[in-house]
Tab-separated table of C-alpha atoms in Angstrom:
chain	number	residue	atom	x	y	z
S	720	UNK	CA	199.842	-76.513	-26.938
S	721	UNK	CA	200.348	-77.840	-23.466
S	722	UNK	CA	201.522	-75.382	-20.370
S	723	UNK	CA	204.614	-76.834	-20.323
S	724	UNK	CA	205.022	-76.175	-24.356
S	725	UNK	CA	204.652	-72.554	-24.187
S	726	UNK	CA	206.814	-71.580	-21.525
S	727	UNK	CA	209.253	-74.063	-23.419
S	728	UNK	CA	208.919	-71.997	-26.526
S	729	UNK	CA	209.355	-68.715	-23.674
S	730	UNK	CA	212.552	-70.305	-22.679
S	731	UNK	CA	213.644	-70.319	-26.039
S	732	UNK	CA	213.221	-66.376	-26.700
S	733	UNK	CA	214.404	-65.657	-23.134
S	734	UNK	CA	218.004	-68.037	-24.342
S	735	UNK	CA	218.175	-65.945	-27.281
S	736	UNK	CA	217.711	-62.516	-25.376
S	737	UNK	CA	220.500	-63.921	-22.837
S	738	UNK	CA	222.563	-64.908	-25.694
S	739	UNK	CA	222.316	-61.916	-27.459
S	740	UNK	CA	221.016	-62.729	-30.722
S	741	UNK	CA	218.093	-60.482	-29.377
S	742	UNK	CA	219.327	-57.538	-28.151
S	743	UNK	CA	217.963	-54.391	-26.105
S	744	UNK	CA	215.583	-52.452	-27.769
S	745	UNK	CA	215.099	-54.807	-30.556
S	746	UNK	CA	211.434	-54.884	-31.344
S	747	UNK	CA	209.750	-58.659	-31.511
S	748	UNK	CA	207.367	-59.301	-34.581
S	749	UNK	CA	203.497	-59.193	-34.152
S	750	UNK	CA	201.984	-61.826	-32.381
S	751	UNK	CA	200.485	-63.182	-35.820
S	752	UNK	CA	203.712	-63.040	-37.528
S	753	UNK	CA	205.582	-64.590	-34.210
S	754	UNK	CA	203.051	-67.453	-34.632
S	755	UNK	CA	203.359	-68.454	-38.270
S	756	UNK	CA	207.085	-67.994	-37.883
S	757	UNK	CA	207.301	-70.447	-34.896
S	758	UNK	CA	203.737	-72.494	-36.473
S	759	UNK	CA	201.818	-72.247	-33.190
S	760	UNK	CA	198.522	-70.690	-32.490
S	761	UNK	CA	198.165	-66.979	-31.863
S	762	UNK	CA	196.634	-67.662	-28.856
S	763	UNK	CA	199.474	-69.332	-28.038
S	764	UNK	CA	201.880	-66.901	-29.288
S	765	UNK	CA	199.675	-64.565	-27.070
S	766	UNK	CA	200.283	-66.816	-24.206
S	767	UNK	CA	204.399	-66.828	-24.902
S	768	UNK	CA	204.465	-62.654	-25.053
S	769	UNK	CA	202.225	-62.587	-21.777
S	770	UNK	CA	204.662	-64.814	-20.074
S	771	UNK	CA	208.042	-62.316	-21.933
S	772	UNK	CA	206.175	-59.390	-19.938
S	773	UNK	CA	205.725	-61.182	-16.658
S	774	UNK	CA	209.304	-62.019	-16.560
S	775	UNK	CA	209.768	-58.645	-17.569
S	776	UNK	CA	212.157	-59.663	-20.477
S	777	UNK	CA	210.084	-57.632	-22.682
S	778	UNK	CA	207.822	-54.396	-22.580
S	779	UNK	CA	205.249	-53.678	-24.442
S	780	UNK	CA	203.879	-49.572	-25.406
S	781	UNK	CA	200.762	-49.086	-26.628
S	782	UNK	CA	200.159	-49.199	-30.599
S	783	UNK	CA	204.212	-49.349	-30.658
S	784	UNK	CA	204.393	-53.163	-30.112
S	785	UNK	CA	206.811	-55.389	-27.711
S	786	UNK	CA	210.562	-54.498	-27.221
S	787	UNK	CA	213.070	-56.478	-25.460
S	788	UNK	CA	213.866	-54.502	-22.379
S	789	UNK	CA	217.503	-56.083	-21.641
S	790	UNK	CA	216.265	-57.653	-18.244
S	791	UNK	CA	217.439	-61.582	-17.754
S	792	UNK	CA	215.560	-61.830	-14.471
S	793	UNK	CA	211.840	-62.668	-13.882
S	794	UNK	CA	209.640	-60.640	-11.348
S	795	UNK	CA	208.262	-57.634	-11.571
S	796	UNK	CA	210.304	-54.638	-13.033
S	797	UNK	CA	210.709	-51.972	-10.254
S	798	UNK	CA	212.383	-48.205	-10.389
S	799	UNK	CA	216.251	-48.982	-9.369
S	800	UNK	CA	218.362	-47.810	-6.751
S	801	UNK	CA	219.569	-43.947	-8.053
S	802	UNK	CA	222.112	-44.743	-10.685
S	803	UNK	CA	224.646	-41.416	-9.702
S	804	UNK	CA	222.980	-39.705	-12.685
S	805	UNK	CA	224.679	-36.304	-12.325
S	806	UNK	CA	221.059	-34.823	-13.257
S	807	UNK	CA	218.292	-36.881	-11.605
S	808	UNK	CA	214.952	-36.178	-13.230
S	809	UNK	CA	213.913	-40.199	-11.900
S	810	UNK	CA	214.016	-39.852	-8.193
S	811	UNK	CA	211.210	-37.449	-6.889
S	812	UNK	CA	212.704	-35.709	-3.034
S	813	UNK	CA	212.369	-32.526	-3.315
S	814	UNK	CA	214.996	-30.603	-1.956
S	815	UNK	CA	215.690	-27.124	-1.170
S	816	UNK	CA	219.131	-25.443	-0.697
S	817	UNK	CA	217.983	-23.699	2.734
S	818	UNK	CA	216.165	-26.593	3.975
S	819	UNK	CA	218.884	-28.364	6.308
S	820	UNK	CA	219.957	-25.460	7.999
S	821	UNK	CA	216.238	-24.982	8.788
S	822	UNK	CA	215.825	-28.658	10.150
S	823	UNK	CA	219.498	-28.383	11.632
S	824	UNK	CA	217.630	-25.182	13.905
S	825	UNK	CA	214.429	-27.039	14.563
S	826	UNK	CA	216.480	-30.108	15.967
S	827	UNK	CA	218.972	-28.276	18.384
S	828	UNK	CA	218.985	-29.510	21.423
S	829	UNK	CA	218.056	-33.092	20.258
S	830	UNK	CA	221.814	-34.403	21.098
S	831	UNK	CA	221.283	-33.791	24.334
S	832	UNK	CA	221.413	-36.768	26.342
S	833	UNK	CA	218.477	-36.206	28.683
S	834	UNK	CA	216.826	-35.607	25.444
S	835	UNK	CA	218.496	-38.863	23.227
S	836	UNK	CA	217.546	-41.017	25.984
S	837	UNK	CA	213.531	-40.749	25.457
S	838	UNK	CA	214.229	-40.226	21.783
S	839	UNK	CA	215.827	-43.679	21.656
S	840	UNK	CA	213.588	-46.071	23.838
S	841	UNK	CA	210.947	-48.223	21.786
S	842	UNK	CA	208.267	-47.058	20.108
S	843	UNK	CA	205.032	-48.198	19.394
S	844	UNK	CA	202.574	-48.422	16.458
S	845	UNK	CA	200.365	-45.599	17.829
S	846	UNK	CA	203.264	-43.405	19.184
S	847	UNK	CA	202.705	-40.890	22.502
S	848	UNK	CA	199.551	-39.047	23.392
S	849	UNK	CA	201.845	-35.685	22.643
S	850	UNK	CA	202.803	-37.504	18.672
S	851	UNK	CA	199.237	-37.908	18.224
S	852	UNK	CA	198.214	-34.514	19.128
S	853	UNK	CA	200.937	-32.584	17.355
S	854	UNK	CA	200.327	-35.084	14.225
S	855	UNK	CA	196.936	-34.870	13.988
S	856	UNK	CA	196.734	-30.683	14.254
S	857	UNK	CA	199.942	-30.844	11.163
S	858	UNK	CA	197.481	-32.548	9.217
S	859	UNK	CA	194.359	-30.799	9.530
S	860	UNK	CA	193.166	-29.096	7.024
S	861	UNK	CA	190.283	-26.040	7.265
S	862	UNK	CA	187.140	-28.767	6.875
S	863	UNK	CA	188.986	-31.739	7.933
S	864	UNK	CA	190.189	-32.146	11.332
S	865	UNK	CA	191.672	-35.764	12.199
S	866	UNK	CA	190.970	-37.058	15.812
S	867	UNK	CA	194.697	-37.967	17.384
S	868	UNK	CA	193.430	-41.667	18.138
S	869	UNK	CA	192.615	-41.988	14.581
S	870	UNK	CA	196.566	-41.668	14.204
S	871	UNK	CA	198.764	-45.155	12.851
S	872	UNK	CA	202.476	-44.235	12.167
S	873	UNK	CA	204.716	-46.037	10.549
S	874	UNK	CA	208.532	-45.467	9.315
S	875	UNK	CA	208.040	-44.033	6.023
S	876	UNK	CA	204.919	-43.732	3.288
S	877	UNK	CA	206.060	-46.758	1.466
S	878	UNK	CA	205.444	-48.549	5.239
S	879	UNK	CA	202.090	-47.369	5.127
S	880	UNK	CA	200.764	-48.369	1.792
S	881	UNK	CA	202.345	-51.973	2.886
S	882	UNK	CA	200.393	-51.569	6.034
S	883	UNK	CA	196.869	-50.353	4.636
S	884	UNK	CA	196.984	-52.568	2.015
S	885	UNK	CA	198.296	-55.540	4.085
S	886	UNK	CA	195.529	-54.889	6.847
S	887	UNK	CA	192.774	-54.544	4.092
S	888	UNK	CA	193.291	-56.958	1.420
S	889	UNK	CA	194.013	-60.736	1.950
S	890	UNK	CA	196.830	-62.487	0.484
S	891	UNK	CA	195.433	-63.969	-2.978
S	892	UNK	CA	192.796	-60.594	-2.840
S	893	UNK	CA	192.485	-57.944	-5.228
S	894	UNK	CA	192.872	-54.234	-4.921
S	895	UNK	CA	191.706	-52.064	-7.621
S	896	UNK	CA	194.498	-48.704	-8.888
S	897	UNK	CA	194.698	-46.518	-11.401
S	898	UNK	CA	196.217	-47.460	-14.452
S	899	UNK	CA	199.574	-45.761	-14.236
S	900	UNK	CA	200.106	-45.190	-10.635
S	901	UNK	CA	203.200	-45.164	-7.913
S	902	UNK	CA	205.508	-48.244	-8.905
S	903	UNK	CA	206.159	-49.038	-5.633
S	904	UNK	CA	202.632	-50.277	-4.745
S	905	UNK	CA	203.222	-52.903	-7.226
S	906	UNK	CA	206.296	-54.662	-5.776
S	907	UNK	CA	204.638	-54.282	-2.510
S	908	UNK	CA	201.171	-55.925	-3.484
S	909	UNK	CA	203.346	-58.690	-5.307
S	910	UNK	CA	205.172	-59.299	-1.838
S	911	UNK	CA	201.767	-59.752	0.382
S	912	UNK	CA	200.470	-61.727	-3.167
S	913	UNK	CA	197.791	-59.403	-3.753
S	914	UNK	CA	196.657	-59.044	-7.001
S	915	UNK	CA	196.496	-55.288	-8.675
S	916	UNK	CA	193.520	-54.720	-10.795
S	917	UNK	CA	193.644	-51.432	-12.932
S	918	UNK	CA	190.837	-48.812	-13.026
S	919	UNK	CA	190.250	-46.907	-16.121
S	920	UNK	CA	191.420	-43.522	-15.591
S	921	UNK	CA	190.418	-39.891	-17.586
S	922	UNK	CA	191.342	-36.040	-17.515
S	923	UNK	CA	189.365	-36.068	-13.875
S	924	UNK	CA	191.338	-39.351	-12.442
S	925	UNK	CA	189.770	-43.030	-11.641
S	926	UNK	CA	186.199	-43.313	-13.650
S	927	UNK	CA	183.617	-44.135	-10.871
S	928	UNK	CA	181.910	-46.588	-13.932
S	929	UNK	CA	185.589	-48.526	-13.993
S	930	UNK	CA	185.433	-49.433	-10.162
S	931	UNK	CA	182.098	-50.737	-10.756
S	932	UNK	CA	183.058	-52.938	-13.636
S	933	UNK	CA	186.546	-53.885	-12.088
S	934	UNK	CA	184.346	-54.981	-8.778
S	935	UNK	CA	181.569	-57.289	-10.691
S	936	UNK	CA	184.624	-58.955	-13.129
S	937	UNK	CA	186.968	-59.188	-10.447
S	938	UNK	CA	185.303	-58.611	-6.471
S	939	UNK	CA	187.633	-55.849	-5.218
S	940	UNK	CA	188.674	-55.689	-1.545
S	941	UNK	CA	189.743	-52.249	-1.586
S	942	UNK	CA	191.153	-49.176	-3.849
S	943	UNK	CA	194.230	-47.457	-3.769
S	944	UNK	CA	194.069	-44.084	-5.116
S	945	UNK	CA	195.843	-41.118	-5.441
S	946	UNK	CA	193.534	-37.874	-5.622
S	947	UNK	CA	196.042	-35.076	-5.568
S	948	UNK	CA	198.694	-34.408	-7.894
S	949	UNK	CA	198.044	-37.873	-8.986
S	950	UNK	CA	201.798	-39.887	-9.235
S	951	UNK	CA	202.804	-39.774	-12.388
S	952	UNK	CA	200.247	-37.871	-14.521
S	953	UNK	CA	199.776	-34.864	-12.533
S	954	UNK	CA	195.964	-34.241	-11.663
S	955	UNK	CA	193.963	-33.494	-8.839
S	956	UNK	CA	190.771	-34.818	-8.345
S	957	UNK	CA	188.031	-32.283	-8.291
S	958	UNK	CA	185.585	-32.391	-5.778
S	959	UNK	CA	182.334	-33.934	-8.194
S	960	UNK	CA	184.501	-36.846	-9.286
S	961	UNK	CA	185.493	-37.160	-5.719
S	962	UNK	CA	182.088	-37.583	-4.639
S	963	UNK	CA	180.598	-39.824	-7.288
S	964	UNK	CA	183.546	-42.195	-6.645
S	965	UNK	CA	182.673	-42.099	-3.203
S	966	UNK	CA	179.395	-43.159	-3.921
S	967	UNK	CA	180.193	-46.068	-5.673
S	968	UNK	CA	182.406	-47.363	-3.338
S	969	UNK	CA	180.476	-46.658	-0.627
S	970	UNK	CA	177.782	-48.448	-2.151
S	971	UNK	CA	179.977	-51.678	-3.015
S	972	UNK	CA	181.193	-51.225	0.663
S	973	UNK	CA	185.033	-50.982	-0.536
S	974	UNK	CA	187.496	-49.186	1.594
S	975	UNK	CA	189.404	-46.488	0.279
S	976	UNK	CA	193.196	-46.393	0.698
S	977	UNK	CA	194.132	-42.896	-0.011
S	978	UNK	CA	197.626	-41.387	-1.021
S	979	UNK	CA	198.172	-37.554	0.224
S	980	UNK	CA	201.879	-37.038	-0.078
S	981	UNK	CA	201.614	-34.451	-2.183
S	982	UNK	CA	198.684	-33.194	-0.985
S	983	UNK	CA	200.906	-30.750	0.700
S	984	UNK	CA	201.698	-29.003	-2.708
S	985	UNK	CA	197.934	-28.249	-3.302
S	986	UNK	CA	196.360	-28.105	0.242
S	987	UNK	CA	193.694	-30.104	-1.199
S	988	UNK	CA	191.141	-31.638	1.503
S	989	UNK	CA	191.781	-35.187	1.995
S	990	UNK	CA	188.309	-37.449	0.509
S	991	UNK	CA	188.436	-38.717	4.264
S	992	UNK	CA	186.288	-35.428	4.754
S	993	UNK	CA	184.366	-36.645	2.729
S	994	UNK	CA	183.503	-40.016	3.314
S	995	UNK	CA	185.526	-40.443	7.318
S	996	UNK	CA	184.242	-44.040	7.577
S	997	UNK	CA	185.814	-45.054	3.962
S	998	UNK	CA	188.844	-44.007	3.922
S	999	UNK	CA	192.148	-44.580	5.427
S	1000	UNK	CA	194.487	-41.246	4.710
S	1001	UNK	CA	198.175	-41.777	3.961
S	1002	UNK	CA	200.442	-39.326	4.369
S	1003	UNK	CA	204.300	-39.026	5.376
S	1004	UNK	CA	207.245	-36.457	5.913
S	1005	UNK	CA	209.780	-37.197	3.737
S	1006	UNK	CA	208.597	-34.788	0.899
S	1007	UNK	CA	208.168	-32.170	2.822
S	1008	UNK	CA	211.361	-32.357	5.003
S	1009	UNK	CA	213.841	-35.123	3.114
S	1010	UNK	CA	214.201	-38.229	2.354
S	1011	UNK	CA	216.724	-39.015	5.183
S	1012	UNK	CA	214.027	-37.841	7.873
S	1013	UNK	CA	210.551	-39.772	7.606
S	1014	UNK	CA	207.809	-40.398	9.304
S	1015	UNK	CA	204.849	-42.398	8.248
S	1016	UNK	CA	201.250	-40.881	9.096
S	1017	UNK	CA	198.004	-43.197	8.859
S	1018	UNK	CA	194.561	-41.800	9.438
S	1019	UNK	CA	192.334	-44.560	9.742
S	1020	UNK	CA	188.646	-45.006	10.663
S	1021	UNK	CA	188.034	-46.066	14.145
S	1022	UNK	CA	186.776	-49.450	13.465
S	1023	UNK	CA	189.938	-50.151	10.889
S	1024	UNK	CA	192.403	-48.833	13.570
S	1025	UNK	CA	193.357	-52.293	15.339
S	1026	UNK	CA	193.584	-53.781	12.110
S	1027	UNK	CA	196.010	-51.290	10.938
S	1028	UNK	CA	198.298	-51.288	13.822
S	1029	UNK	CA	198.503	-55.122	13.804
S	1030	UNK	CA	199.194	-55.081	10.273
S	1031	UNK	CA	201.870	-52.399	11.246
S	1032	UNK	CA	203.542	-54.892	14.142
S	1033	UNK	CA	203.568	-57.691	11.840
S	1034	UNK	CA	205.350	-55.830	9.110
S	1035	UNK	CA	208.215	-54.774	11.366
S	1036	UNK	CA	206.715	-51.404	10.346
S	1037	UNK	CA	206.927	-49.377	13.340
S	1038	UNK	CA	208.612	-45.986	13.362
S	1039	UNK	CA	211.485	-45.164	15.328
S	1040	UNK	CA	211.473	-43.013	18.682
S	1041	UNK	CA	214.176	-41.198	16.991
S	1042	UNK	CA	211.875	-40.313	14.285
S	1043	UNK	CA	208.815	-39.741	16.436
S	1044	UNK	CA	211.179	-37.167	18.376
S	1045	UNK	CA	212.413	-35.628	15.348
S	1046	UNK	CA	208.911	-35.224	13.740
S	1047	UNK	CA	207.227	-33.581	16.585
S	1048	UNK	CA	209.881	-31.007	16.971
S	1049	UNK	CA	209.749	-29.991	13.003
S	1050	UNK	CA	205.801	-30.217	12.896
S	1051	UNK	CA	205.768	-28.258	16.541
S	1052	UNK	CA	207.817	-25.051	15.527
S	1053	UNK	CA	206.107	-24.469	12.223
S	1054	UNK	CA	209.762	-26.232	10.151
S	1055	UNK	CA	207.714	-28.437	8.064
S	1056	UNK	CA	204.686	-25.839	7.658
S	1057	UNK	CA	207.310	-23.346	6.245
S	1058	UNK	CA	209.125	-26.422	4.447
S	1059	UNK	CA	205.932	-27.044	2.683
S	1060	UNK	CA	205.515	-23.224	1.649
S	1061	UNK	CA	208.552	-22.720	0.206
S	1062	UNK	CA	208.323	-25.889	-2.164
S	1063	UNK	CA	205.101	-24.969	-3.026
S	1064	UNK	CA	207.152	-21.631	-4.389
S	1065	UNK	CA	209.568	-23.720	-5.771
S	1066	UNK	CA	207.458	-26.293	-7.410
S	1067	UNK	CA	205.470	-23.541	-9.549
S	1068	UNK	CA	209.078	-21.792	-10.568
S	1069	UNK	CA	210.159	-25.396	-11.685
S	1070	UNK	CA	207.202	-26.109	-13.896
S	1071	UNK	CA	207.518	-22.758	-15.665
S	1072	UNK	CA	211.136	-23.526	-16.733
S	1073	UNK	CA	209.884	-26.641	-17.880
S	1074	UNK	CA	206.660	-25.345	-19.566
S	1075	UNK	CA	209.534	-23.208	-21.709
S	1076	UNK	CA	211.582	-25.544	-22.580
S	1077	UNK	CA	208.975	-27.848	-23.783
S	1078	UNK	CA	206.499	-25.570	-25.147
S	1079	UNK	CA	205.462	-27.282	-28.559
S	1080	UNK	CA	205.217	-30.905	-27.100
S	1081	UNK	CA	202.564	-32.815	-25.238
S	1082	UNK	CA	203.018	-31.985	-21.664
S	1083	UNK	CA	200.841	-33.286	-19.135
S	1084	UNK	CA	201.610	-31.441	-15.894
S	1085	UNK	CA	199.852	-30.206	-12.473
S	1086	UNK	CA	201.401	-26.317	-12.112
S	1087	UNK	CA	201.954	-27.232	-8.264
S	1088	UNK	CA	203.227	-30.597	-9.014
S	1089	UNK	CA	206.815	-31.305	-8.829
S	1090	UNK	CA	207.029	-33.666	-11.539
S	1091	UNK	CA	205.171	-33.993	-15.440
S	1092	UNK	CA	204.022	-36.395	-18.067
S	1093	UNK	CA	205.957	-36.251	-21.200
S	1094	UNK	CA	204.210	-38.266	-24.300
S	1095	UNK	CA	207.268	-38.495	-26.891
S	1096	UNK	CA	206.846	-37.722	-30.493
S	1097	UNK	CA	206.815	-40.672	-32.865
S	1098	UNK	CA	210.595	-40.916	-33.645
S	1099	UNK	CA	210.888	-41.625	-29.934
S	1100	UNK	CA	209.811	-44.228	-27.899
S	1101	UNK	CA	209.987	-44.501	-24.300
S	1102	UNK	CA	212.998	-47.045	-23.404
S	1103	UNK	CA	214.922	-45.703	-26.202
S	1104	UNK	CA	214.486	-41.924	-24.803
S	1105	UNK	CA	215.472	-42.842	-21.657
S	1106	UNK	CA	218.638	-44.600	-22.667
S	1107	UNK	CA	219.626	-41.461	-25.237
S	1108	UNK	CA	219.091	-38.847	-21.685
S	1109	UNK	CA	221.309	-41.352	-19.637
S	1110	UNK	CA	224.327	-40.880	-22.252
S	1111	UNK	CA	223.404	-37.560	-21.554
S	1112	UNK	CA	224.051	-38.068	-17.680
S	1113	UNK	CA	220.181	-37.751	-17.104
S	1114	UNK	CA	218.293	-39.605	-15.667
S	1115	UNK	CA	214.572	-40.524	-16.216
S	1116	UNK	CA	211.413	-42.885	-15.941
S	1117	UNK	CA	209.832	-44.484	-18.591
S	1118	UNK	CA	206.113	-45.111	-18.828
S	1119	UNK	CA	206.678	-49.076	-18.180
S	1120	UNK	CA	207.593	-48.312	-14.781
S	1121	UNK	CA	204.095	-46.522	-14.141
S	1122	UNK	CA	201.446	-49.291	-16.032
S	1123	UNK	CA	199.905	-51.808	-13.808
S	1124	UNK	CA	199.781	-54.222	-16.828
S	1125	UNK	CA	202.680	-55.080	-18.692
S	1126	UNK	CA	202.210	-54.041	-22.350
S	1127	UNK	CA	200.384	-51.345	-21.727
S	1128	UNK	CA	202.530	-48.276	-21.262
S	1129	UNK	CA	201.797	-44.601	-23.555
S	1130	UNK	CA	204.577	-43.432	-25.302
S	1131	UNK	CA	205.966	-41.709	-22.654
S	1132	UNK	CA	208.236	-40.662	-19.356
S	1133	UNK	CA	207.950	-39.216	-16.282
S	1134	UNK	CA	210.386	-36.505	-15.589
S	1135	UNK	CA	210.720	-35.589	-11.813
S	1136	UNK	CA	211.842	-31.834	-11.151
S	1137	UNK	CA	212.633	-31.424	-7.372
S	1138	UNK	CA	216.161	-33.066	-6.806
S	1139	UNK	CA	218.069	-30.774	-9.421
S	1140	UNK	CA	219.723	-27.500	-8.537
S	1141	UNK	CA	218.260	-25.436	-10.893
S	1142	UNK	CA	221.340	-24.621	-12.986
S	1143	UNK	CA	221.129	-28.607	-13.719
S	1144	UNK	CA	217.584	-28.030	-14.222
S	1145	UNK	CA	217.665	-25.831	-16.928
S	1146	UNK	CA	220.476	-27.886	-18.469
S	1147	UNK	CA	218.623	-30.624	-18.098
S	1148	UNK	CA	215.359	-29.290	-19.748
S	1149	UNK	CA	217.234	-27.617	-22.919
S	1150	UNK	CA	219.246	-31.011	-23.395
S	1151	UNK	CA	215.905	-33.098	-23.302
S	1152	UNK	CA	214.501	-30.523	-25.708
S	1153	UNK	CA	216.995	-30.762	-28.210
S	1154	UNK	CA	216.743	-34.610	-28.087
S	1155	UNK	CA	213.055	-34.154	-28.521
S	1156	UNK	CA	213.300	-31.834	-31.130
S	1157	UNK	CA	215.972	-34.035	-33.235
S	1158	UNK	CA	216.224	-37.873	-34.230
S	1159	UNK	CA	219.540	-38.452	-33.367
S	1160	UNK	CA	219.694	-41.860	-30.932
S	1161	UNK	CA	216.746	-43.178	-32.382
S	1162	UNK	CA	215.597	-46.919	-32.860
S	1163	UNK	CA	216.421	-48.019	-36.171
S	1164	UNK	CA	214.411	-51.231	-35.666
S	1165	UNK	CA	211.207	-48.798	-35.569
């Protein structure tokens, strides 16, 4: 069957999704069975379901089979806007009741005009001398100990994955991630058409013998990983996987884009200590002070730094001196230090609650972490769970959101703990246990 045959035959599921005669959640046959019904090839009907996915009509979950999703649109599916969920287990900001009369305390005197008028004037990629310094001792840790003219900021965290990865990966390139990893970093690599190739991951994180087959199949330019309280199953990286990935990609000569924003939650050493030529250290404020008040940090190796800030120019990337100004003060006066303590406190309190509501069923969680992996029994599956909690007025991520390769989602979601109060919390967390517990809402096409 020619190219243009398949995508025909594509079209023709896609009209009958659109027209409803395939509906949302509706579960497409096996491939075999699609092609004797339709009397093509399986590797065509392979071909037709591959094409479903990209235009992310479909989604697939592993040993479940395909599902339409309910999406007419092609591209890649990303997390939405918040929905006004009046529980929001989905978007992960933690927030603390004290915490903006705390930043309100830190920033007095900021409205002052002597003050707004250096606050306001441009800003640059690499910030002041006095951002740098203040920056760089915020994000030491006790055996790592940035240099301040290592220091790349950038708006937000989201800025500086686009920045890293736009700086070390050309357009058409491929940059090797962990399976399930931070949806964002997939629209983003789709943007500056860089290809995501997915690394085999186990209880420890990304499997040093999966970068090395990933590179010879598919000649990586760079990793992205995520080595603390790992986005969205949980772990932390110990230190011997640490090193023998280092190894490996030291010895393939791949740069390693690392993701610390959580790192706060665990105080974990960056791998930058580790290996300070290989790595280029991510990091950002807006989980440890809010969403509302970023600022991006990157820590990159000397020789990488020019290349970083130009990728940062070109992006329109560069933080704002409002930001810069609002930063230092919070880093200066210990706000974000004592920010970060207290959600560390809160954090562990959350993941007890939810440890008791949903003793009994596989939990995959990081006691620090402020969110967990929850693999659904078999009346459930993912999309179908997620749509039962939003009736419910909660709001959660499925697994299809996480998986670099369409089709290959686990049978579960992600629930995010911070943004509750923790009356909706608990709420929250008996509701979802009752639904797990029962098989009310359940696919009858399963």
């Amino acid at each position: 069957m020619s190219k243009f045959e398949y995508l025909k035959l594509a079209d023709t599921v896609a009209t009958e999704i659109a027209n409803g005669a395939l509906k949302p959640g509706d579960r497409l046959p096996p491939q075999r069975s699609f092609a004797y019904e339709r009397k093509i090839a399986v590797s065509t009907a392979s071909r037709v379901y591959t094409e479903l996915l990209r235009r992310g009509l479909v989604v697939g979950e592993v040993g479940r089979g395909t599902f339409v999703s309910g999406e007419t649109r092609r591209g890649i599916a990303m997390p939405a806007e918040p929905r006004g969920a009046r529980i929001d287990l989905e978007v992960n900001y933690p927030i603390l009741p004290t915490q903006s009369a705390m930043i309100a305390r830190s920033l007095a005197g900021l409205e002052r005009p002597e003050v707004l008028d250096l606050a306001l004037r441009h800003s640059t990629t690499a910030g002041t001398q006095a951002a740098r310094t203040i920056s760089a001792e915020f994000l030491s840790r006790e055996d790592w100990s940035p240099a301040p003219d290592q220091l790349v900021f950038t708006a937000n965290g989201r800025q500086c994955i686009a920045a890293a990865l736009a700086a070390m990966v050309p357009s058409g390139g491929r940059c090797g991630v962990e399976a399930l990893t931070y949806p964002f970093i997939k629209d983003i690599a789709a943007r500056l058409g860089v290809t995501l190739v997915p690394l085999a991951m186990d209880e420890y994180g990304v499997r040093p013998d999966s970068v090395q087959k990933a590179h010879r199949e598919a000649h990586l330019s760079a990793l992205y990983v995520q080595p603390t309280i790992q986005n969205p199953l949980g772990m932390t990286m110990p230190q011997a996987r640490r090193a023998d990935l280092l190894r490996v990609v030291e010895k393939l000569g791949l740069p390693v884009i690392e993701d610390t924003v959580y790192g706060f939650l665990d105080e974990e050493t960056p791998m930058a200590a580790l290996a300070p030529d290989s790595c280029i250290t991510l990091d950002s404020l807006s989980k440890k002070v809010a969403p509302g008040l970023a600022l991006g940090f990157i820590v990159s190796p000397p020789r990488l730094r020019e290349r970083i800030m130009a990728a940062v120019r070109s992006g329109g990337w560069t933080a704002s001196g409002f930001a810069f100004a609002a930063g230092q003060r919070l880093m200066a006066d210990g706000t974000v230090a004592e920010l970060s303590r207290l959600k560390r406190i809160d954090a562990a309190r959350r993941q007890q609650m939810a440890a008791r509501y949903l003793a009994g069923f596989e939990v995959q969680a990081n006691v620090k972490s402020y969110h967990l992996w929850l693999t659904l029994p078999q009346h459930w599956r993912s999309q179908t769970f997620v749509a039962a909690a939003a009736r419910r007025d909660i709001a959660l991520t499925p697994s299809t959101t996480f998986a670099v390769i369409p089709g290959h989602a686990p049978n579960a979601v992600r629930l995010a703990l911070g943004a509750p109060s923790t009356e909706q919390l608990d709420l929250a967390l008996r509701t979802l246990s009752g639904m797990l517990t029962a098989k009310e809402d359940v696919d009858t096409t399963e």
